[in-house]
Structures are given as structure tokens and as C-alpha cells.
XYZ file of C-alpha atoms in Angstrom:
725
model
C 33.641 -53.766 -12.225
C 35.385 -50.681 -10.862
C 34.964 -50.298 -7.107
C 34.532 -47.004 -5.310
C 37.917 -47.476 -3.657
C 39.530 -47.864 -7.066
C 37.778 -44.745 -8.325
C 39.037 -42.760 -5.339
C 42.521 -44.195 -5.863
C 42.566 -43.093 -9.500
C 41.386 -39.584 -8.607
C 44.003 -39.197 -5.873
C 46.708 -40.632 -8.122
C 45.858 -38.297 -10.989
C 45.839 -35.361 -8.562
C 49.362 -36.297 -7.493
C 50.410 -36.559 -11.145
C 48.947 -33.108 -11.836
C 50.798 -31.638 -8.857
C 54.084 -33.212 -9.951
C 53.557 -32.012 -13.522
C 52.973 -28.446 -12.317
C 56.013 -28.693 -10.061
C 58.194 -29.785 -12.976
C 56.767 -27.037 -15.186
C 57.755 -24.455 -12.562
C 61.246 -26.025 -12.557
C 62.390 -25.086 -9.034
C 66.050 -24.793 -8.115
C 66.172 -28.259 -6.554
C 65.013 -29.921 -9.781
C 67.477 -27.888 -11.846
C 70.293 -28.917 -9.521
C 69.297 -32.592 -9.751
C 69.154 -32.336 -13.542
C 72.586 -30.697 -13.679
C 74.068 -33.366 -11.424
C 72.643 -36.055 -13.693
C 74.259 -34.499 -16.758
C 77.516 -34.132 -14.791
C 77.423 -37.839 -14.047
C 76.980 -38.627 -17.731
C 80.122 -36.639 -18.536
C 82.032 -38.380 -15.776
C 81.068 -41.734 -17.214
C 81.948 -40.732 -20.798
C 84.092 -37.567 -20.776
C 85.241 -35.930 -23.978
C 88.597 -37.449 -24.815
C 91.574 -35.097 -24.886
C 92.843 -34.643 -28.440
C 96.086 -33.009 -29.532
C 94.340 -30.038 -31.151
C 96.009 -26.674 -31.958
C 95.012 -25.146 -28.640
C 97.433 -24.430 -25.800
C 97.471 -22.646 -22.487
C 100.486 -20.462 -21.683
C 100.440 -20.913 -17.952
C 101.677 -18.302 -15.538
C 102.333 -21.022 -13.035
C 104.297 -21.251 -9.803
C 107.520 -21.848 -11.731
C 106.957 -18.683 -13.763
C 106.342 -16.631 -10.620
C 109.514 -17.982 -9.042
C 111.442 -17.086 -12.199
C 110.054 -13.614 -12.914
C 108.535 -12.456 -9.666
C 105.044 -11.951 -8.337
C 102.042 -11.076 -10.416
C 101.241 -8.690 -12.013
C 104.296 -8.593 -14.178
C 105.385 -5.391 -15.884
C 103.728 -5.123 -19.245
C 106.991 -4.963 -21.127
C 107.387 -8.594 -20.065
C 103.859 -9.310 -21.308
C 104.879 -7.609 -24.567
C 107.943 -9.881 -24.758
C 105.640 -12.859 -24.291
C 103.457 -11.661 -27.165
C 106.526 -11.144 -29.347
C 107.806 -14.645 -28.711
C 104.435 -16.319 -29.209
C 103.846 -14.367 -32.401
C 107.324 -15.207 -33.679
C 106.627 -18.914 -33.017
C 103.566 -18.750 -35.238
C 100.631 -18.645 -32.820
C 97.441 -18.171 -34.830
C 95.805 -16.232 -32.000
C 96.928 -15.061 -28.545
C 94.091 -14.569 -26.051
C 94.674 -13.100 -22.600
C 92.512 -14.348 -19.734
C 93.940 -11.369 -17.894
C 92.481 -7.933 -17.179
C 94.457 -4.838 -18.197
C 92.120 -2.335 -16.619
C 94.646 0.043 -15.013
C 97.946 1.621 -16.131
C 101.007 -0.499 -15.422
C 102.160 0.633 -11.980
C 105.583 -0.945 -12.675
C 106.155 1.196 -15.762
C 109.349 3.353 -15.230
C 107.460 6.472 -16.186
C 104.801 5.806 -13.557
C 107.341 4.893 -10.903
C 109.410 8.039 -11.376
C 106.307 10.235 -11.527
C 105.631 9.444 -7.901
C 109.172 10.510 -6.832
C 109.329 14.052 -5.413
C 111.604 16.562 -7.151
C 112.057 14.734 -10.459
C 112.241 16.996 -13.502
C 108.978 16.513 -15.473
C 110.902 16.677 -18.725
C 112.699 13.524 -17.676
C 109.442 11.604 -17.565
C 108.975 11.912 -21.303
C 112.332 10.250 -21.841
C 111.462 7.188 -19.737
C 109.834 4.161 -21.348
C 106.135 3.445 -20.786
C 105.286 -0.266 -20.474
C 101.714 0.247 -21.696
C 103.059 1.814 -24.876
C 105.504 -1.037 -25.310
C 102.690 -3.577 -24.855
C 100.435 -1.595 -27.180
C 103.058 -1.556 -29.905
C 103.535 -5.283 -29.451
C 99.819 -5.802 -30.037
C 99.732 -3.806 -33.207
C 99.197 -5.971 -36.259
C 99.226 -9.195 -34.285
C 96.333 -11.657 -33.599
C 95.935 -10.726 -29.951
C 92.631 -10.869 -28.114
C 92.249 -9.040 -24.817
C 89.691 -9.894 -22.162
C 87.325 -7.759 -20.151
C 85.223 -8.518 -17.123
C 81.825 -7.453 -15.898
C 81.516 -4.473 -13.596
C 78.786 -3.057 -11.389
C 80.189 0.455 -11.643
C 80.335 3.000 -14.427
C 78.997 2.685 -17.916
C 82.091 1.643 -19.877
C 81.520 -0.892 -22.629
C 84.388 -2.081 -24.804
C 84.474 -1.697 -28.552
C 83.410 -4.676 -30.656
C 86.006 -5.733 -33.234
C 83.685 -7.977 -35.259
C 80.498 -7.554 -37.198
C 77.243 -9.449 -36.644
C 74.709 -10.867 -39.034
C 71.643 -12.854 -38.089
C 68.786 -14.744 -39.654
C 65.270 -14.644 -38.333
C 64.191 -12.293 -35.571
C 66.534 -10.029 -33.604
C 68.726 -12.013 -31.171
C 69.878 -9.077 -29.041
C 67.608 -9.899 -26.114
C 68.711 -13.538 -25.890
C 72.156 -13.446 -24.158
C 72.754 -12.448 -20.523
C 72.764 -8.705 -19.988
C 75.842 -6.540 -19.535
C 75.556 -3.134 -17.906
C 79.198 -2.174 -17.615
C 82.640 -3.663 -18.116
C 86.108 -3.285 -16.648
C 87.835 -0.636 -18.810
C 90.820 -1.368 -21.025
C 93.689 1.043 -21.505
C 92.816 3.047 -24.615
C 95.993 2.208 -26.525
C 95.563 -1.495 -25.755
C 91.926 -1.385 -26.693
C 92.740 0.245 -30.017
C 95.533 -2.138 -31.057
C 93.938 -5.447 -30.015
C 92.695 -7.621 -32.873
C 89.792 -8.806 -30.757
C 88.148 -8.147 -27.402
C 86.092 -10.762 -25.549
C 84.518 -11.185 -22.134
C 86.122 -13.645 -19.732
C 83.007 -14.356 -17.616
C 82.314 -18.072 -17.626
C 79.076 -18.328 -15.638
C 77.796 -14.837 -14.800
C 74.869 -14.867 -12.411
C 74.985 -18.664 -11.961
C 74.151 -19.981 -8.492
C 76.471 -22.972 -8.885
C 80.255 -22.887 -8.813
C 80.320 -25.599 -11.484
C 80.806 -24.281 -15.016
C 78.408 -26.228 -17.218
C 77.226 -23.772 -19.881
C 79.159 -20.686 -20.981
C 77.499 -17.650 -22.593
C 79.181 -17.030 -25.936
C 77.758 -13.504 -25.996
C 76.657 -10.753 -23.645
C 74.191 -8.084 -24.686
C 73.307 -4.530 -23.713
C 70.147 -4.781 -25.808
C 71.714 -3.089 -28.815
C 75.085 -4.765 -29.216
C 76.486 -8.257 -28.678
C 79.846 -8.812 -26.974
C 81.597 -12.105 -27.796
C 83.265 -14.502 -25.401
C 87.099 -14.553 -25.218
C 87.325 -18.079 -26.644
C 84.934 -17.299 -29.482
C 86.820 -14.132 -30.315
C 90.135 -16.031 -30.322
C 88.685 -18.550 -32.781
C 87.455 -15.721 -35.015
C 90.819 -13.919 -34.988
C 92.716 -17.156 -35.645
C 90.662 -17.682 -38.807
C 90.808 -14.041 -39.882
C 87.004 -13.936 -39.904
C 85.293 -10.599 -39.545
C 81.680 -11.501 -38.817
C 79.595 -13.701 -36.551
C 76.494 -15.187 -38.148
C 73.695 -15.990 -35.709
C 70.698 -18.169 -36.538
C 67.488 -17.491 -34.654
C 64.297 -19.464 -34.355
C 61.663 -18.514 -36.975
C 59.041 -16.119 -35.635
C 60.645 -16.209 -32.180
C 62.564 -13.066 -31.239
C 65.422 -13.042 -28.751
C 66.394 -16.628 -29.498
C 69.648 -18.062 -30.827
C 69.926 -21.617 -32.136
C 73.489 -21.682 -33.516
C 76.486 -19.475 -34.251
C 78.785 -19.580 -37.284
C 82.380 -18.419 -36.826
C 84.386 -18.729 -39.998
C 84.348 -22.396 -40.915
C 82.758 -23.581 -37.667
C 79.105 -23.847 -36.650
C 78.301 -24.046 -32.948
C 74.878 -25.156 -31.602
C 73.824 -23.091 -28.593
C 70.948 -22.710 -26.187
C 68.236 -20.137 -26.772
C 70.294 -17.723 -24.662
C 73.388 -18.279 -26.788
C 75.147 -20.544 -24.275
C 77.453 -23.415 -25.130
C 77.030 -26.596 -23.120
C 80.543 -27.577 -22.113
C 81.614 -31.092 -22.918
C 84.862 -31.171 -20.998
C 87.806 -33.506 -21.089
C 89.919 -34.392 -18.042
C 92.537 -31.812 -17.160
C 95.958 -32.823 -18.461
C 99.452 -31.304 -18.401
C 99.645 -31.705 -22.186
C 97.298 -28.731 -22.512
C 99.693 -26.410 -20.655
C 103.041 -24.757 -21.432
C 104.757 -22.856 -18.650
C 105.252 -19.146 -19.428
C 108.743 -19.454 -17.940
C 109.720 -21.783 -20.794
C 108.447 -19.371 -23.433
C 110.213 -16.408 -21.812
C 113.424 -18.309 -21.177
C 116.598 -16.601 -22.326
C 117.911 -18.018 -25.581
C 116.219 -20.349 -27.967
C 112.934 -21.917 -26.989
C 112.780 -25.698 -27.010
C 111.775 -27.223 -30.344
C 108.816 -29.126 -28.903
C 107.392 -25.901 -27.493
C 107.769 -24.161 -30.837
C 106.008 -27.063 -32.535
C 103.165 -26.970 -29.997
C 102.636 -23.223 -30.408
C 102.993 -22.956 -34.158
C 99.535 -22.555 -35.709
C 97.815 -22.911 -32.330
C 95.355 -20.701 -30.531
C 97.084 -19.926 -27.248
C 95.417 -18.658 -24.106
C 97.495 -16.804 -21.537
C 96.336 -17.250 -17.969
C 97.402 -18.475 -14.578
C 97.175 -21.654 -12.529
C 99.058 -20.232 -9.569
C 97.082 -20.959 -6.399
C 97.548 -17.502 -4.954
C 95.862 -15.812 -7.922
C 92.619 -17.707 -7.252
C 91.426 -18.174 -10.821
C 90.010 -21.660 -10.201
C 86.806 -23.109 -11.662
C 85.014 -26.446 -11.183
C 84.029 -28.513 -14.211
C 81.294 -31.090 -14.650
C 83.930 -33.768 -14.031
C 84.363 -32.412 -10.507
C 87.875 -31.151 -11.253
C 89.153 -27.765 -10.077
C 90.986 -26.211 -13.031
C 92.320 -22.766 -13.936
C 89.719 -20.528 -15.553
C 91.943 -20.137 -18.615
C 91.690 -23.911 -19.127
C 87.892 -23.623 -19.564
C 88.390 -21.051 -22.338
C 90.832 -23.403 -24.034
C 88.346 -26.289 -23.723
C 85.638 -24.197 -25.399
C 87.806 -23.884 -28.497
C 88.857 -27.535 -28.286
C 85.217 -28.581 -28.200
C 84.348 -26.443 -31.225
C 87.332 -27.762 -33.175
C 86.487 -31.379 -32.297
C 82.824 -30.981 -33.243
C 81.759 -32.780 -30.032
C 78.783 -30.775 -28.828
C 76.144 -31.198 -26.186
C 72.749 -29.675 -26.681
C 69.499 -29.543 -24.792
C 66.727 -28.858 -27.311
C 64.194 -26.183 -26.481
C 61.464 -28.832 -26.592
C 63.233 -31.015 -24.009
C 61.396 -29.318 -21.145
C 58.050 -29.885 -22.832
C 58.874 -33.518 -23.501
C 59.875 -34.122 -19.876
C 56.756 -32.403 -18.552
C 54.579 -34.427 -20.937
C 56.336 -37.661 -19.937
C 55.564 -36.983 -16.274
C 51.878 -36.458 -17.064
C 51.533 -39.452 -19.411
C 53.685 -41.966 -17.563
C 52.299 -40.860 -14.203
C 48.723 -41.356 -15.374
C 49.636 -44.735 -16.844
C 51.219 -45.844 -13.562
C 48.168 -44.702 -11.595
C 45.856 -46.813 -13.761
C 48.289 -49.707 -13.703
C 48.801 -49.669 -9.943
C 45.069 -49.460 -9.301
C 43.877 -52.268 -11.535
C 46.683 -54.851 -11.670
C 48.608 -56.697 -9.013
C 51.320 -54.791 -7.134
C 53.969 -57.125 -8.572
C 52.944 -56.357 -12.160
C 52.748 -52.622 -11.415
C 56.204 -52.691 -9.839
C 57.635 -54.598 -12.793
C 56.149 -52.072 -15.226
C 57.445 -49.197 -13.110
C 60.943 -50.660 -13.109
C 60.713 -51.220 -16.863
C 59.711 -47.590 -17.420
C 62.589 -46.461 -15.210
C 65.023 -48.574 -17.185
C 63.699 -47.340 -20.516
C 63.881 -43.694 -19.403
C 67.469 -44.121 -18.257
C 68.416 -46.054 -21.378
C 66.824 -43.498 -23.714
C 68.497 -40.582 -21.950
C 71.863 -42.349 -21.944
C 71.692 -43.358 -25.614
C 70.692 -39.815 -26.592
C 73.722 -38.475 -24.707
C 76.274 -40.963 -25.997
C 75.241 -41.079 -29.644
C 73.724 -37.638 -30.264
C 75.039 -35.411 -27.495
C 71.442 -34.643 -26.449
C 70.664 -33.840 -22.820
C 67.331 -35.257 -21.671
C 66.605 -35.408 -17.984
C 65.602 -38.936 -16.938
C 65.510 -38.070 -13.267
C 62.385 -35.890 -13.113
C 60.128 -38.441 -14.904
C 61.625 -41.294 -12.869
C 61.243 -39.522 -9.529
C 57.748 -38.329 -10.408
C 56.805 -41.811 -11.602
C 58.230 -43.389 -8.446
C 56.347 -40.965 -6.201
C 53.149 -41.629 -8.145
C 53.636 -45.397 -8.100
C 54.398 -45.654 -4.410
C 51.643 -43.203 -3.476
C 49.104 -45.223 -5.472
C 50.483 -48.473 -4.062
C 50.374 -47.096 -0.520
C 46.768 -45.999 -1.022
C 45.877 -49.386 -2.408
C 47.451 -51.223 0.512
C 45.895 -48.867 3.031
C 42.470 -49.448 1.512
C 43.107 -53.183 1.199
C 44.305 -53.407 4.791
C 41.290 -51.445 5.936
C 39.013 -53.821 4.054
C 40.855 -56.771 5.573
C 40.425 -55.295 9.046
C 36.747 -54.765 8.318
C 36.468 -58.387 7.185
C 38.155 -59.590 10.351
C 35.959 -57.453 12.558
C 32.801 -58.533 10.743
C 33.538 -62.228 10.290
C 36.269 -63.050 12.779
C 33.776 -64.470 15.224
C 32.203 -66.711 12.596
C 34.982 -67.924 10.323
C 38.167 -69.776 11.010
C 41.540 -68.042 10.576
C 42.213 -70.201 7.527
C 39.055 -68.931 5.837
C 39.913 -65.332 6.699
C 43.352 -65.857 5.240
C 41.758 -67.258 2.097
C 39.457 -64.236 1.746
C 42.319 -61.779 2.373
C 44.860 -63.297 0.036
C 42.902 -64.957 -2.736
C 41.834 -62.897 -5.722
C 38.063 -63.054 -6.241
C 37.654 -65.186 -3.128
C 34.378 -63.462 -2.339
C 32.459 -64.567 -5.398
C 29.764 -67.112 -6.034
C 30.793 -70.669 -6.825
C 32.422 -73.661 -5.248
C 34.529 -76.741 -5.802
C 34.132 -80.382 -4.871
C 36.534 -81.811 -2.313
C 36.709 -84.310 0.516
C 35.472 -82.808 3.771
C 34.984 -84.024 7.304
C 31.670 -82.527 8.398
C 30.490 -82.123 12.007
C 27.057 -81.375 13.427
C 26.569 -80.544 17.111
C 23.137 -80.319 18.713
C 21.937 -79.556 22.252
C 19.855 -82.325 23.814
C 16.340 -81.455 25.065
C 16.731 -77.827 23.941
C 12.979 -77.422 23.365
C 12.233 -78.321 26.968
C 15.027 -76.053 28.210
C 13.856 -73.071 26.169
C 10.232 -73.464 27.292
C 11.285 -72.917 30.891
C 13.387 -69.783 30.172
C 12.822 -66.253 28.977
C 14.033 -65.422 25.433
C 16.939 -63.351 26.746
C 17.954 -66.156 29.076
C 17.836 -68.617 26.153
C 20.125 -66.336 24.159
C 22.544 -66.046 27.088
C 22.552 -69.838 27.511
C 23.256 -70.464 23.831
C 25.974 -67.796 23.717
C 27.757 -69.373 26.659
C 27.495 -72.917 25.293
C 28.125 -72.339 21.588
C 30.991 -69.931 22.204
C 32.755 -72.472 24.403
C 32.184 -75.326 21.944
C 33.085 -73.396 18.794
C 36.547 -72.554 20.113
C 37.484 -76.212 19.665
C 36.587 -76.076 15.964
C 38.843 -73.088 15.334
C 41.624 -74.447 17.554
C 41.681 -77.611 15.437
C 41.821 -75.753 12.056
C 38.159 -76.206 11.294
C 35.738 -73.848 9.591
C 32.637 -72.794 11.456
C 29.962 -72.933 8.795
C 26.957 -71.696 10.739
C 24.961 -71.692 13.957
C 21.472 -73.091 13.418
C 19.504 -72.320 16.552
C 21.016 -74.659 19.135
C 23.189 -76.457 16.571
C 26.654 -75.966 15.129
C 27.769 -76.984 11.643
C 31.505 -77.117 10.961
C 33.783 -78.762 8.454
C 37.462 -79.491 7.865
C 39.722 -79.437 4.774
C 38.294 -76.250 3.249
C 38.905 -73.566 2.179
C 42.521 -74.708 2.584
C 43.883 -78.221 2.797
C 44.044 -79.580 6.334
C 46.133 -82.627 7.064
C 44.466 -85.362 9.170
C 41.151 -83.513 8.932
C 39.165 -86.469 10.287
C 41.460 -86.732 13.318
C 41.217 -83.015 14.029
C 37.432 -83.110 13.807
C 37.323 -85.950 16.363
C 39.786 -84.117 18.650
C 37.501 -81.074 18.457
C 34.546 -83.272 19.448
C 36.462 -84.748 22.400
C 37.383 -81.198 23.448
C 33.714 -80.217 23.332
C 32.883 -83.176 25.566
C 35.459 -82.105 28.159
C 34.355 -78.446 27.998
C 30.686 -79.337 28.472
C 31.574 -81.504 31.482
C 33.485 -78.587 33.022
C 30.609 -76.165 32.342
C 28.084 -78.527 33.950
C 30.278 -79.127 36.982
C 30.742 -75.403 37.428
C 27.018 -74.688 36.891
C 27.920 -72.217 34.157
C 24.317 -72.217 32.925
C 22.721 -71.642 36.326
C 20.557 -74.763 36.130
C 21.766 -76.337 39.361
C 22.700 -79.971 39.891
C 19.290 -81.227 38.923
C 19.775 -80.492 35.193
C 22.837 -81.369 33.147
C 23.152 -80.056 29.574
C 23.966 -82.701 26.976
C 25.008 -82.592 23.334
C 25.120 -84.969 20.398
C 27.898 -84.857 17.804
C 27.825 -86.528 14.413
C 30.874 -86.671 12.120
C 31.163 -87.961 8.556
C 33.879 -87.792 5.875
C 32.983 -87.627 2.190
C 32.765 -85.507 -0.950
C 30.931 -82.192 -0.760
C 30.751 -78.968 -2.701
C 32.229 -76.082 -0.751
C 32.284 -72.388 -1.670
C 30.286 -69.184 -1.584
C 26.564 -69.903 -1.773
C 23.724 -67.434 -2.179
C 23.282 -64.305 -4.294
C 25.741 -61.751 -5.648
C 24.715 -59.258 -2.969
C 24.582 -61.668 -0.046
C 26.220 -65.051 0.332
C 28.108 -67.172 2.825
C 30.875 -69.718 2.648
C 29.314 -73.148 3.170
C 29.310 -76.807 2.184
C 26.468 -78.731 0.589
C 26.022 -82.311 -0.551
C 25.297 -85.820 0.630
C 28.240 -85.798 3.061
C 26.640 -82.879 4.910
C 23.278 -84.638 5.097
C 24.867 -87.840 6.425
C 26.730 -85.930 9.172
C 23.457 -84.281 10.213
C 21.655 -87.657 10.306
C 24.487 -89.208 12.351
C 24.098 -86.430 14.941
C 20.371 -87.290 15.140
C 21.273 -90.961 15.605
C 23.063 -90.110 18.851
C 19.652 -90.187 20.540
C 18.902 -93.701 19.286
C 22.338 -95.023 20.181
C 22.476 -93.164 23.518
C 26.004 -91.848 22.975
C 27.277 -88.305 22.500
C 29.905 -88.688 19.715
C 29.352 -90.867 16.671
C 31.380 -91.113 13.465
C 30.692 -92.865 10.184
C 32.752 -95.772 8.873
C 34.622 -93.588 6.290
C 35.699 -91.286 9.132
C 36.577 -94.217 11.399
C 38.811 -95.660 8.674
C 40.928 -92.470 8.859
C 41.332 -92.644 12.653
C 44.291 -94.750 13.618
C 44.695 -93.635 17.220
C 41.240 -93.181 18.710
C 39.275 -95.346 21.124
C 36.356 -96.488 18.939
C 33.608 -99.012 19.493
C 31.224 -100.299 16.849
C 27.745 -98.812 17.416
C 25.798 -100.724 14.765
C 24.501 -99.934 11.296
C 21.468 -97.658 11.195
C 19.122 -96.661 8.414
C 19.488 -92.895 8.343
C 16.681 -90.665 7.170
C 16.703 -90.312 3.411
C 19.198 -93.153 2.909
C 18.308 -96.542 1.422
C 21.423 -98.279 2.732
C 22.277 -98.718 6.358
C 25.196 -96.640 7.654
C 27.695 -98.221 9.984
C 28.558 -96.009 12.950
C 31.222 -95.977 15.653
C 31.184 -94.469 19.120
C 34.153 -92.272 19.976
C 35.057 -93.241 23.519
C 38.345 -91.358 23.877
C 41.646 -90.289 22.436
C 44.834 -92.194 21.634
C 45.831 -92.347 25.285
C 42.618 -94.162 26.172
C 42.915 -96.406 23.120
C 46.266 -97.691 24.442
C 45.069 -98.220 28.038
C 44.734 -101.782 29.348
C 41.204 -101.087 30.563
C 40.002 -100.055 27.103
C 41.762 -102.990 25.437
C 39.817 -105.336 27.752
C 36.598 -103.435 27.072
C 37.241 -103.616 23.310
C 37.635 -107.396 23.481
C 34.403 -107.810 25.460
C 32.615 -105.425 23.073
C 33.702 -107.515 20.073
C 32.290 -110.640 21.642
C 29.074 -108.756 22.456
C 28.700 -107.536 18.856
C 29.234 -111.086 17.561
C 26.589 -112.378 19.977
C 24.105 -109.699 18.900
C 24.810 -110.410 15.253
C 24.101 -114.155 15.741
C 21.248 -113.494 18.228
C 23.067 -115.518 20.860
C 21.465 -115.866 24.292
C 24.893 -115.086 25.721
C 24.468 -111.428 24.814
C 22.767 -110.475 28.101
C 25.695 -111.733 30.109
C 28.149 -109.965 27.841
C 26.248 -106.706 28.230
C 26.704 -106.912 31.976
C 30.418 -107.562 31.582
C 30.691 -104.720 29.094
C 29.014 -102.333 31.540
C 31.493 -103.294 34.190
C 34.463 -102.871 31.887
C 33.055 -99.598 30.613
C 32.684 -98.309 34.141
C 36.357 -98.940 34.744
C 37.552 -97.681 31.359
C 35.314 -94.703 30.545
C 33.947 -93.440 33.862
C 30.342 -94.160 33.020
C 30.123 -92.690 29.505
C 29.001 -96.023 28.082
C 26.483 -97.102 30.755
C 23.404 -95.860 28.903
C 24.940 -97.045 25.597
C 25.111 -100.608 26.912
C 21.727 -100.417 28.646
C 20.118 -99.751 25.253
C 22.286 -102.023 23.103
C 20.169 -105.156 23.523
C 17.154 -103.201 22.311
C 19.142 -102.334 19.206
C 20.222 -105.875 18.364
C 18.816 -105.448 14.850
C 21.434 -102.775 14.186
C 24.118 -105.464 14.341
C 22.414 -108.172 12.323
C 23.558 -109.074 8.822
C 26.645 -106.839 8.977
C 29.538 -108.317 6.981
C 32.163 -109.727 9.280
C 35.061 -107.906 7.624
C 33.363 -104.530 8.203
C 32.514 -105.380 11.793
C 36.118 -106.330 12.486
C 37.269 -102.836 11.516
C 36.098 -101.440 14.819
C 38.466 -103.753 16.666
C 41.611 -102.811 14.733
């Protein structure tokens, strides 16, 4: 049956799931960053291995700057670099360098700024831009351009475009203007590509590179893509779009290579660790004389990118591996990745799948946490976490697919712990309510049982050995007749509260208060060691407490009236559990053992002693001062029940006075059993010994014992001897 608390828990849990689902659907910056960091970690665990592919970086490094001077170099030197690379058989030469302004180091430009120089002389001086332009002519050189916030210049596009499906021109990032190229360079270049690696990105880490930019009418290819096209001699890019979905790109075909991309035409970078084998110093290519054979071999047939790693030129990017590398290296890695065929992709439906997983798994965890044990819910939550991580990892390693495990895991964890927290808060509140409601009536052991046992508060019981105690106030009818009802209540509260503390202190369970009586039992709902001994110690404590209350006139009766009690204790089998109806029940014990304990308490009046125990209880007491009290026929019982008077605790049992009293009592019992005339004398001796040993507790007991001689007749000797052991 579903409780109201469970219903509220499910509603709150599902509300949290809905909020988390909406949050993931909105995809805030924090979630995107966490997702990116997760994918970065995957690459760090399994980076793309570096392969000796026909891609090289001609590095304008510190050694090159020391050899040929600071950057920028005169363009006749750049032309010489192109000549050498072309002569060595480079399949494409791509410059990750901007040539936006005329070469200020060109002799013609230098002399033009000198006052008094004949203008006709200028035409005779060489122009480095012309030299560089001539070097480009007919060679597979790709020049780069950057984005600009000024002007309206857009470079020419050297390739054609074909596409399937709807128009893709709105898919890539927008370009408004570009850094201009010198006209003669622009005209002679075999290809022109943008060098922007992550335009508009909020993170410094380069994770996905746009292969195209768009002004809405024309696409502008990336430098690396253009270098790959020129190296193959291809003339056209073929773009595949999603059916019936405009402004979407799914993949790009460049010559013999097909590249999967995001909807915006971006390539997810799968980077390899930076290595010196990717780089060739420009100083070695430009060295006077023959170039080393290994350099020629490395360049022949390769796509080479010209860029710089010199620290002062500040072209440094961060990869998913956490490495800071030259920007030109990222362009080279784009081509390496395409040549290797090792791609990463995040399908367009990945977002939908992750959002759906949050909703479904979150709802499942809410139901699970509400209706099963916390341990099972936690185990299932951990299993789901493991499966999400394993699925995401396997998809990455074997298919290059990027699925975010973090959002579902975090959302599931928040849902699980929120539902668990609610459950514990409600459970703790219910436990506090139980303690407040029943703490004054039930023992701590019973409260613990109710709090920690599943279905503890249900009808039913089990049979076990109990030690049952009944306590009754002597002459209560007479006392109550002389008092007002409120005074009677005050009297009972004072007495029963003081007596009941001894039950709880000795690990007993207070069953009920019946008017002026107390019913308690031991060894349920949890096992209690030495339950008979603890019941007797509770009874002895009640005796001492009542004496103190009477001496202090706690009841306001004065010295003329002393309150007395009778206590009966029996050990035997009883059925203990929740008794009553489904809507109202109490934890109690029923059975013959309970009836016998009640009858023993009534027998206290006949025997004239305040604490009596049955023979089964006495057999479990090894350290109490007991005296045989005779065998009585209890109400409702066909057989006589042998009883024992509890005189004191273990300390009294070991005292010399009680040992002497016990010996006299044994002789008295034997005399009563045989109807010996010597019994009267022995009673007198027993009274005297009792006066010394028990401070008068047994005086009335012995005054009445001769009248009860029949209680000792025909008792088997071996049973009678038990009281003396």
C-alpha cells in the first residue's frame, strides 16, 4: 500500500527530474564546459596516435629567427622558401601567415620613403611582393586569411561547391569581413583558406574547427581543407545536408576523402600528442647548399604548412590534451586526422538522447528510491552510473562517438540523493513522532525494533520464552474511596512512574498499565540475556523505591498509611507481537505464562510477601536470596504451582545471616511437610533469624506460614530442596 509520504516523495522527485531535464535541454554554459572537459579526458586517456603521414610543418622557430632575423621576413625570402619546397616535391604549401599589407622590407618600398630619390629609379628596383607572386604562380600554394571587424573585403574562392539536400549556406559560422590579401598574391594562389580555428568560442581550448565560413551566399573553406583539396588537384567540395533540413551539413567530400562534420560544418579534433617529428625548421630548408636528404624525403609528396612556433609571435593554441602548441600544428593535425580516417562525431540526436536519459533514468531512480531499501537504490544508482560511463567510453573508443555521460550521471545522482534525503527526513520525522508518542510507554529496545524493523508495526506475533511480571497496589480500592479522582490520578502517576523506571532500566518492555497494576515482560521484542534475573532485579528496585517513597511521604498519606505492592513473576512460553486491529493495536504478550504471572501476583496476599516467583523462574536465578513459599493452587490451574519468596539480591544471599535463616527455613518446611509439632518452635526461630537478616520483611510471612501448612504438604522432596541450593 502506497503511503501519503511515498506519494509526496514521488511527486517531489519527479518535479526535480523535470527541472533537471529542462536545465539540460537549455544546455547552459556550465553543462557545456563539463561535457567538453569529459570529452577532453577521453582523448587524454586514448589520444590519436601519431602516424608518419605526408603532413609536415615548416616551422619558423627560434633557430630560424636567429639565422635570418626577426619576423616578418622579406617576401623574397618567403618566395625562396616556396621555391625550395616546390622543388622538393611538396604536394601543397599552405601558409598559416597573413599577407595583408605590402612588404615594408621590399627595396622599392624602402627607397620610396627616402627624400630626393629619382622616381624613375623606383621602377628599376625589385619588388618583393612581385617576386613572391611570381613564385606562387603555377604552384600548389594556399594562402590564409583572417577574420576582420572592419571593411567589407572578402577573398575570392578558388574552388567550386556542390551540395545534396537543402542549402547549407546558413550552417557555418558567419563571416562579415576578412583581412585583405595583396591582389597579385590573391590572384596567383592556388587556394585561399581561413586560418581561424575557433572563432567566437568562449574557451581557449580548440576542440572543434569550422571547415567553412559563410556570408550567407558563399562558403569559404578552412586553410587545412583547402590544402588537402589543392594537394589532390580537386576543384570542388561536395557537401551533404540533412534531408528536409536546411542550413545543415552532415559530411564533406574533398577529392578522395569524406569528412563527417557537425551540423554547423565543424570537425571534432581528435588530436595526437605534439611531437618534434611533425616539424621541420625553416632554417634547414633555407640553408645554403643542398638540403639534407631526410628533409627532402619528408617533404616530397607531403602537404606542408608554414607557420611559427617562436614564443614572441604568440601563435599558441591549447588542445584537448592540455598541450600548448603552435596554431599551425592544429592545421596540420586536421589534415592528419582526415588522412588517418580517425574521426570523432557527436550525432545530432545525442542531445535528445541525453535529455531523454535524464528524464527516464531520473524517474526510475525516484520510484526505486521511494519503494525499495536505500541500499538497493544505491546499488542500482551505482550500476546505472557504471553503465552510463561504460556505454559512453565504448562508443568513444570503438566508434568515435561523443556521448555525454556526465549530465545523466549528475542528474541521476542529484535525483537519487534528493529522494533519499526526503525519505530519511520523513522516516526520521516518523521515528521522532513514534518516540514522542510511545516513549513513555515502551522500552528503548521496543522503540528500536519499531524504528529499524521492516513491517514491525503490523499484526501478528511469535512464540518465545518470556519472563512476565505483574505489579499491583495493595488496598487500592480503599485508598481510592478516600480520595478525589484527580488525587487518585496524581497518586498513581507518582507511584507507577517511579516503579516503571526499573522495568526500562533493566531492559524490560512495559506492556501496559491496568488501573493500579503494571504488566511488563522481558526477552521481547529483542533477546535479553538473563531475562529472569533482570526481572527480579527490577522487582527488588521497585521494593527499594517504594520504601523510599513511603519514608519521604511522597503520597501525602502521613505515617499512618504505608503503600504496599505485590509482584508476581513467572517464566514460560508466550505469544508476543502486535495485537488488535489493523487500525489500532498494541505490542503485548498473551498466553498461559501471562496468566500464571498474574495469579502469582494475586497469591502475594495469601502468602503475605511482596515478591514471589514461580519455580521455572527460580531455576534461572543463581544468585538471589530465595525462600520456598509453598505450592498453591492458582485460579484456573489444576496443578499446584510452587512459589518462592524473593528476599534479596546476591549480596544478601551470600550473607551469614541469610545462610542461617535459609537453614532454619529448610527445617521449618520439612516440619510443615511432615506436620511435625516442632514447627511452632521453628517458626519462632525463623522470625528471629528473619529479623536479623531481612529487617522485618519476613515477619508477616512467618506469622502466616503455620496457617498455610497445607501448601507444603505432599511436595516432592527433590523440588523442595531446590529452594535451598
